[in-house]
């Protein structure tokens, strides 16, 4: 036992509901479904399993999850847009259970996607994993960014700077910011009991992003493809725990 075991137990429960929601959606995210339908299915699943969706009414957001398609970097708003062959979409779910938050996202692909899109998705997933695998007390936040940025740039892709991971527990977004780029041995020290997300947004083209007039949808300025994965993580005495791991073993496409 330690002074964060109760917090971690709550994070586990919220994280598991968020990841189970993505697991449930996996068989639904196929050609012909609208992103509004995905939103509704997510809303209902979370509600029926003892939680509620954090995005709904968050700072005026009107949907229960984010669906970010193709050149959308993040915060894509579900709509009547139907998924078609060749689409790559990130679905980002945040569940609240007993006041605690679990935040996770994965990429989904529809039918055949170009090899460059597959490479981008693979690289984005692997960069998140590299950022996670170094986690333990005593390292610095900049070490996470360094792992992600160096891996991604080696592959010829770029790391979005305008959005970052975040502390999370009984509030959705809290300190510290988790940058997905950076230098080794810089930034705050990581300590046991910290809980935060790692959620790199990686572009096939340039890193520049703009937000559309809806105030939410962030897109790449050069219209290049963007990918993202997200886990909610806790720092333990010797390492880390991922609260949002798929119980079905769904990590990245193909599922
Ligand atoms: N889930 C996003 C994150 O990873 C935040 C979405 S805020 C919303 O931090 F309002 F757009 F849903
Ligand atoms: Co997040
Ligand atoms: Co999220």
GROMACS .gro file of C-alpha atoms and ligand atoms in nm:
model
  269
    1UNK     CA    1   0.000   0.000   0.000
    2UNK     CA    2   0.104   0.357  -0.058
    3UNK     CA    3  -0.058   0.697  -0.055
    4UNK     CA    4  -0.171   0.678  -0.416
    5UNK     CA    5  -0.319   0.326  -0.425
    6UNK     CA    6  -0.678   0.452  -0.390
    7UNK     CA    7  -0.628   0.705  -0.667
    8UNK     CA    8  -0.478   0.437  -0.890
    9UNK     CA    9  -0.771   0.203  -0.823
   10UNK     CA   10  -1.012   0.474  -0.943
   11UNK     CA   11  -0.794   0.551  -1.245
   12UNK     CA   12  -0.794   0.180  -1.331
   13UNK     CA   13  -1.174   0.170  -1.331
   14UNK     CA   14  -1.216   0.484  -1.543
   15UNK     CA   15  -0.934   0.382  -1.777
   16UNK     CA   16  -1.082   0.038  -1.828
   17UNK     CA   17  -1.423   0.181  -1.921
   18UNK     CA   18  -1.262   0.413  -2.178
   19UNK     CA   19  -1.060   0.130  -2.333
   20UNK     CA   20  -1.359  -0.108  -2.330
   21UNK     CA   21  -1.552   0.159  -2.520
   22UNK     CA   22  -1.289   0.156  -2.796
   23UNK     CA   23  -1.290  -0.226  -2.788
   24UNK     CA   24  -1.669  -0.225  -2.834
   25UNK     CA   25  -1.646   0.028  -3.119
   26UNK     CA   26  -1.385  -0.174  -3.306
   27UNK     CA   27  -1.636  -0.401  -3.481
   28UNK     CA   28  -1.859  -0.101  -3.564
   29UNK     CA   29  -1.599   0.123  -3.724
   30UNK     CA   30  -1.649  -0.001  -4.079
   31UNK     CA   31  -1.732   0.148  -4.420
   32UNK     CA   32  -2.079   0.307  -4.411
   33UNK     CA   33  -2.101   0.412  -4.045
   34UNK     CA   34  -2.131   0.783  -3.967
   35UNK     CA   35  -1.915   0.946  -3.704
   36UNK     CA   36  -2.240   1.054  -3.532
   37UNK     CA   37  -2.334   0.687  -3.498
   38UNK     CA   38  -1.994   0.615  -3.343
   39UNK     CA   39  -2.056   0.903  -3.104
   40UNK     CA   40  -2.398   0.767  -3.005
   41UNK     CA   41  -2.268   0.413  -2.953
   42UNK     CA   42  -1.988   0.546  -2.734
   43UNK     CA   43  -2.223   0.766  -2.534
   44UNK     CA   44  -2.462   0.477  -2.468
   45UNK     CA   45  -2.192   0.224  -2.381
   46UNK     CA   46  -2.031   0.456  -2.127
   47UNK     CA   47  -2.367   0.549  -1.974
   48UNK     CA   48  -2.479   0.185  -1.957
   49UNK     CA   49  -2.157   0.084  -1.783
   50UNK     CA   50  -2.167   0.326  -1.495
   51UNK     CA   51  -1.985   0.627  -1.631
   52UNK     CA   52  -2.033   0.935  -1.839
   53UNK     CA   53  -1.853   1.092  -2.132
   54UNK     CA   54  -1.620   1.373  -2.033
   55UNK     CA   55  -1.622   1.561  -2.366
   56UNK     CA   56  -2.000   1.617  -2.363
   57UNK     CA   57  -2.052   1.983  -2.266
   58UNK     CA   58  -1.681   2.021  -2.191
   59UNK     CA   59  -1.605   2.384  -2.282
   60UNK     CA   60  -1.906   2.383  -2.514
   61UNK     CA   61  -1.818   2.059  -2.697
   62UNK     CA   62  -2.147   1.904  -2.809
   63UNK     CA   63  -2.050   1.541  -2.867
   64UNK     CA   64  -1.939   1.254  -2.644
   65UNK     CA   65  -1.612   1.165  -2.813
   66UNK     CA   66  -1.379   1.296  -3.083
   67UNK     CA   67  -1.353   1.150  -3.434
   68UNK     CA   68  -1.052   1.290  -3.619
   69UNK     CA   69  -1.038   1.180  -3.982
   70UNK     CA   70  -0.742   1.184  -4.218
   71UNK     CA   71  -0.590   1.535  -4.205
   72UNK     CA   72  -0.774   1.618  -3.880
   73UNK     CA   73  -0.512   1.626  -3.605
   74UNK     CA   74  -0.747   1.611  -3.304
   75UNK     CA   75  -1.082   1.728  -3.161
   76UNK     CA   76  -1.273   1.624  -3.474
   77UNK     CA   77  -1.646   1.670  -3.409
   78UNK     CA   78  -1.874   1.375  -3.495
   79UNK     CA   79  -2.113   1.454  -3.781
   80UNK     CA   80  -2.316   1.283  -4.053
   81UNK     CA   81  -1.991   1.211  -4.239
   82UNK     CA   82  -1.988   0.844  -4.341
   83UNK     CA   83  -1.665   0.647  -4.325
   84UNK     CA   84  -1.542   0.530  -4.665
   85UNK     CA   85  -1.270   0.304  -4.802
   86UNK     CA   86  -0.927   0.458  -4.745
   87UNK     CA   87  -1.020   0.664  -4.438
   88UNK     CA   88  -0.799   0.667  -4.129
   89UNK     CA   89  -0.977   0.792  -3.818
   90UNK     CA   90  -0.873   0.850  -3.459
   91UNK     CA   91  -1.142   0.791  -3.198
   92UNK     CA   92  -1.070   0.956  -2.863
   93UNK     CA   93  -1.279   0.846  -2.564
   94UNK     CA   94  -1.272   0.996  -2.216
   95UNK     CA   95  -1.487   0.830  -1.950
   96UNK     CA   96  -1.559   0.958  -1.600
   97UNK     CA   97  -1.633   0.700  -1.332
   98UNK     CA   98  -1.674   0.808  -0.967
   99UNK     CA   99  -1.521   1.144  -1.049
  100UNK     CA  100  -1.204   0.999  -1.205
  101UNK     CA  101  -1.105   1.020  -1.571
  102UNK     CA  102  -0.974   0.767  -1.823
  103UNK     CA  103  -0.862   0.911  -2.158
  104UNK     CA  104  -0.753   0.697  -2.454
  105UNK     CA  105  -0.753   0.702  -2.832
  106UNK     CA  106  -0.666   0.467  -3.115
  107UNK     CA  107  -0.649   0.484  -3.493
  108UNK     CA  108  -0.894   0.285  -3.707
  109UNK     CA  109  -0.859   0.223  -4.079
  110UNK     CA  110  -1.133   0.158  -4.333
  111UNK     CA  111  -1.059  -0.092  -4.609
  112UNK     CA  112  -0.738  -0.032  -4.799
  113UNK     CA  113  -0.524   0.263  -4.698
  114UNK     CA  114  -0.204   0.382  -4.868
  115UNK     CA  115   0.126   0.238  -4.745
  116UNK     CA  116   0.236   0.584  -4.632
  117UNK     CA  117  -0.070   0.606  -4.408
  118UNK     CA  118   0.010   0.264  -4.262
  119UNK     CA  119   0.366   0.377  -4.192
  120UNK     CA  120   0.242   0.695  -4.025
  121UNK     CA  121   0.006   0.500  -3.801
  122UNK     CA  122   0.274   0.244  -3.710
  123UNK     CA  123   0.524   0.518  -3.634
  124UNK     CA  124   0.276   0.710  -3.420
  125UNK     CA  125   0.190   0.401  -3.215
  126UNK     CA  126   0.553   0.304  -3.173
  127UNK     CA  127   0.645   0.659  -3.068
  128UNK     CA  128   0.382   0.650  -2.793
  129UNK     CA  129   0.514   0.313  -2.673
  130UNK     CA  130   0.872   0.446  -2.671
  131UNK     CA  131   0.754   0.743  -2.464
  132UNK     CA  132   0.585   0.506  -2.219
  133UNK     CA  133   0.856   0.240  -2.185
  134UNK     CA  134   1.112   0.475  -2.031
  135UNK     CA  135   0.876   0.591  -1.756
  136UNK     CA  136   0.991   0.559  -1.393
  137UNK     CA  137   1.053   0.794  -1.102
  138UNK     CA  138   1.358   1.014  -1.146
  139UNK     CA  139   1.349   1.070  -1.521
  140UNK     CA  140   1.249   1.410  -1.657
  141UNK     CA  141   0.944   1.506  -1.860
  142UNK     CA  142   1.172   1.616  -2.146
  143UNK     CA  143   1.292   1.256  -2.178
  144UNK     CA  144   0.943   1.153  -2.295
  145UNK     CA  145   0.940   1.420  -2.564
  146UNK     CA  146   1.290   1.329  -2.670
  147UNK     CA  147   1.202   0.961  -2.722
  148UNK     CA  148   0.895   1.047  -2.928
  149UNK     CA  149   1.046   1.327  -3.136
  150UNK     CA  150   1.372   1.151  -3.220
  151UNK     CA  151   1.191   0.835  -3.332
  152UNK     CA  152   0.930   1.022  -3.539
  153UNK     CA  153   1.172   1.259  -3.712
  154UNK     CA  154   1.402   0.969  -3.800
  155UNK     CA  155   1.108   0.830  -3.997
  156UNK     CA  156   1.058   1.162  -4.177
  157UNK     CA  157   0.735   1.262  -4.000
  158UNK     CA  158   0.668   1.561  -3.775
  159UNK     CA  159   0.548   1.608  -3.417
  160UNK     CA  160   0.258   1.849  -3.356
  161UNK     CA  161   0.354   2.118  -3.104
  162UNK     CA  162   0.016   2.288  -3.054
  163UNK     CA  163  -0.140   2.011  -2.843
  164UNK     CA  164   0.010   1.795  -2.571
  165UNK     CA  165  -0.059   1.524  -2.316
  166UNK     CA  166  -0.171   1.630  -1.971
  167UNK     CA  167  -0.199   1.539  -1.609
  168UNK     CA  168  -0.534   1.368  -1.541
  169UNK     CA  169  -0.705   1.231  -1.229
  170UNK     CA  170  -1.021   1.384  -1.084
  171UNK     CA  171  -0.994   1.663  -1.341
  172UNK     CA  172  -0.978   1.612  -1.718
  173UNK     CA  173  -0.677   1.833  -1.790
  174UNK     CA  174  -0.434   1.926  -1.515
  175UNK     CA  175  -0.064   1.993  -1.467
  176UNK     CA  176   0.183   1.896  -1.598
  177UNK     CA  177   0.173   1.938  -1.974
  178UNK     CA  178   0.334   1.639  -2.144
  179UNK     CA  179   0.512   1.765  -2.455
  180UNK     CA  180   0.573   1.516  -2.732
  181UNK     CA  181   0.900   1.682  -2.831
  182UNK     CA  182   1.193   1.783  -2.615
  183UNK     CA  183   1.542   1.733  -2.484
  184UNK     CA  184   1.678   1.471  -2.247
  185UNK     CA  185   1.728   1.571  -1.883
  186UNK     CA  186   1.504   1.878  -1.911
  187UNK     CA  187   1.171   1.960  -1.751
  188UNK     CA  188   1.023   1.846  -1.422
  189UNK     CA  189   1.120   1.521  -1.254
  190UNK     CA  190   0.872   1.237  -1.271
  191UNK     CA  191   0.764   1.098  -0.932
  192UNK     CA  192   0.567   0.793  -0.817
  193UNK     CA  193   0.193   0.858  -0.800
  194UNK     CA  194   0.181   1.096  -1.097
  195UNK     CA  195  -0.096   1.024  -1.350
  196UNK     CA  196  -0.093   1.169  -1.700
  197UNK     CA  197  -0.160   1.099  -2.067
  198UNK     CA  198   0.082   1.048  -2.354
  199UNK     CA  199  -0.095   1.122  -2.683
  200UNK     CA  200   0.141   1.212  -2.967
  201UNK     CA  201  -0.012   1.371  -3.278
  202UNK     CA  202   0.215   1.298  -3.574
  203UNK     CA  203   0.185   1.449  -3.923
  204UNK     CA  204   0.298   1.299  -4.252
  205UNK     CA  205   0.385   1.652  -4.369
  206UNK     CA  206   0.467   1.970  -4.180
  207UNK     CA  207   0.389   2.018  -3.812
  208UNK     CA  208   0.170   2.327  -3.863
  209UNK     CA  209  -0.189   2.306  -3.743
  210UNK     CA  210  -0.492   2.535  -3.762
  211UNK     CA  211  -0.829   2.520  -3.586
  212UNK     CA  212  -1.139   2.545  -3.807
  213UNK     CA  213  -1.421   2.795  -3.752
  214UNK     CA  214  -1.616   2.548  -3.537
  215UNK     CA  215  -1.358   2.630  -3.269
  216UNK     CA  216  -1.259   2.264  -3.226
  217UNK     CA  217  -1.148   2.075  -3.536
  218UNK     CA  218  -0.768   2.098  -3.563
  219UNK     CA  219  -0.628   2.016  -3.908
  220UNK     CA  220  -0.286   2.008  -4.069
  221UNK     CA  221  -0.224   2.331  -4.261
  222UNK     CA  222  -0.074   2.140  -4.554
  223UNK     CA  223  -0.367   1.891  -4.549
  224UNK     CA  224  -0.128   1.602  -4.489
  225UNK     CA  225  -0.244   1.297  -4.297
  226UNK     CA  226  -0.221   1.302  -3.917
  227UNK     CA  227  -0.233   1.015  -3.667
  228UNK     CA  228  -0.263   0.984  -3.289
  229UNK     CA  229  -0.278   0.727  -3.010
  230UNK     CA  230  -0.335   0.799  -2.641
  231UNK     CA  231  -0.296   0.615  -2.311
  232UNK     CA  232  -0.357   0.724  -1.952
  233UNK     CA  233  -0.067   0.615  -1.732
  234UNK     CA  234   0.035   0.613  -1.366
  235UNK     CA  235   0.392   0.623  -1.235
  236UNK     CA  236   0.471   0.345  -0.986
  237UNK     CA  237   0.770   0.296  -0.753
  238UNK     CA  238   0.976   0.125  -1.026
  239UNK     CA  239   0.800   0.203  -1.350
  240UNK     CA  240   0.452   0.264  -1.479
  241UNK     CA  241   0.103   0.123  -1.516
  242UNK     CA  242  -0.112   0.176  -1.828
  243UNK     CA  243  -0.473   0.229  -1.716
  244UNK     CA  244  -0.621   0.219  -2.067
  245UNK     CA  245  -0.479  -0.102  -2.214
  246UNK     CA  246  -0.728  -0.296  -2.430
  247UNK     CA  247  -0.853  -0.610  -2.258
  248UNK     CA  248  -0.904  -0.756  -2.607
  249UNK     CA  249  -0.544  -0.691  -2.709
  250UNK     CA  250  -0.644  -0.419  -2.958
  251UNK     CA  251  -0.343  -0.189  -2.977
  252UNK     CA  252  -0.318  -0.065  -3.338
  253UNK     CA  253  -0.473  -0.157  -3.672
  254UNK     CA  254  -0.538  -0.408  -3.816
  255UNK     CA  255  -0.768  -0.528  -3.533
  256LIG     N1  256  -0.973   1.363  -2.519
  256LIG     C1  257  -0.902   1.483  -2.555
  256LIG     C2  258  -0.769   1.474  -2.488
  256LIG     O1  259  -0.702   1.378  -2.511
  256LIG     C3  260  -0.974   1.607  -2.517
  256LIG     C4  261  -1.100   1.624  -2.589
  256LIG     S1  262  -1.174   1.768  -2.538
  256LIG     C5  263  -1.313   1.772  -2.631
  256LIG     O2  264  -0.727   1.552  -2.408
  256LIG     F1  265  -1.389   1.860  -2.578
  256LIG     F2  266  -1.282   1.795  -2.753
  256LIG     F3  267  -1.372   1.653  -2.628
  257LIG    CO1  268  -0.593   1.350  -2.336
  258LIG    CO1  269  -0.817   1.202  -2.533
   0.00000   0.00000   0.00000
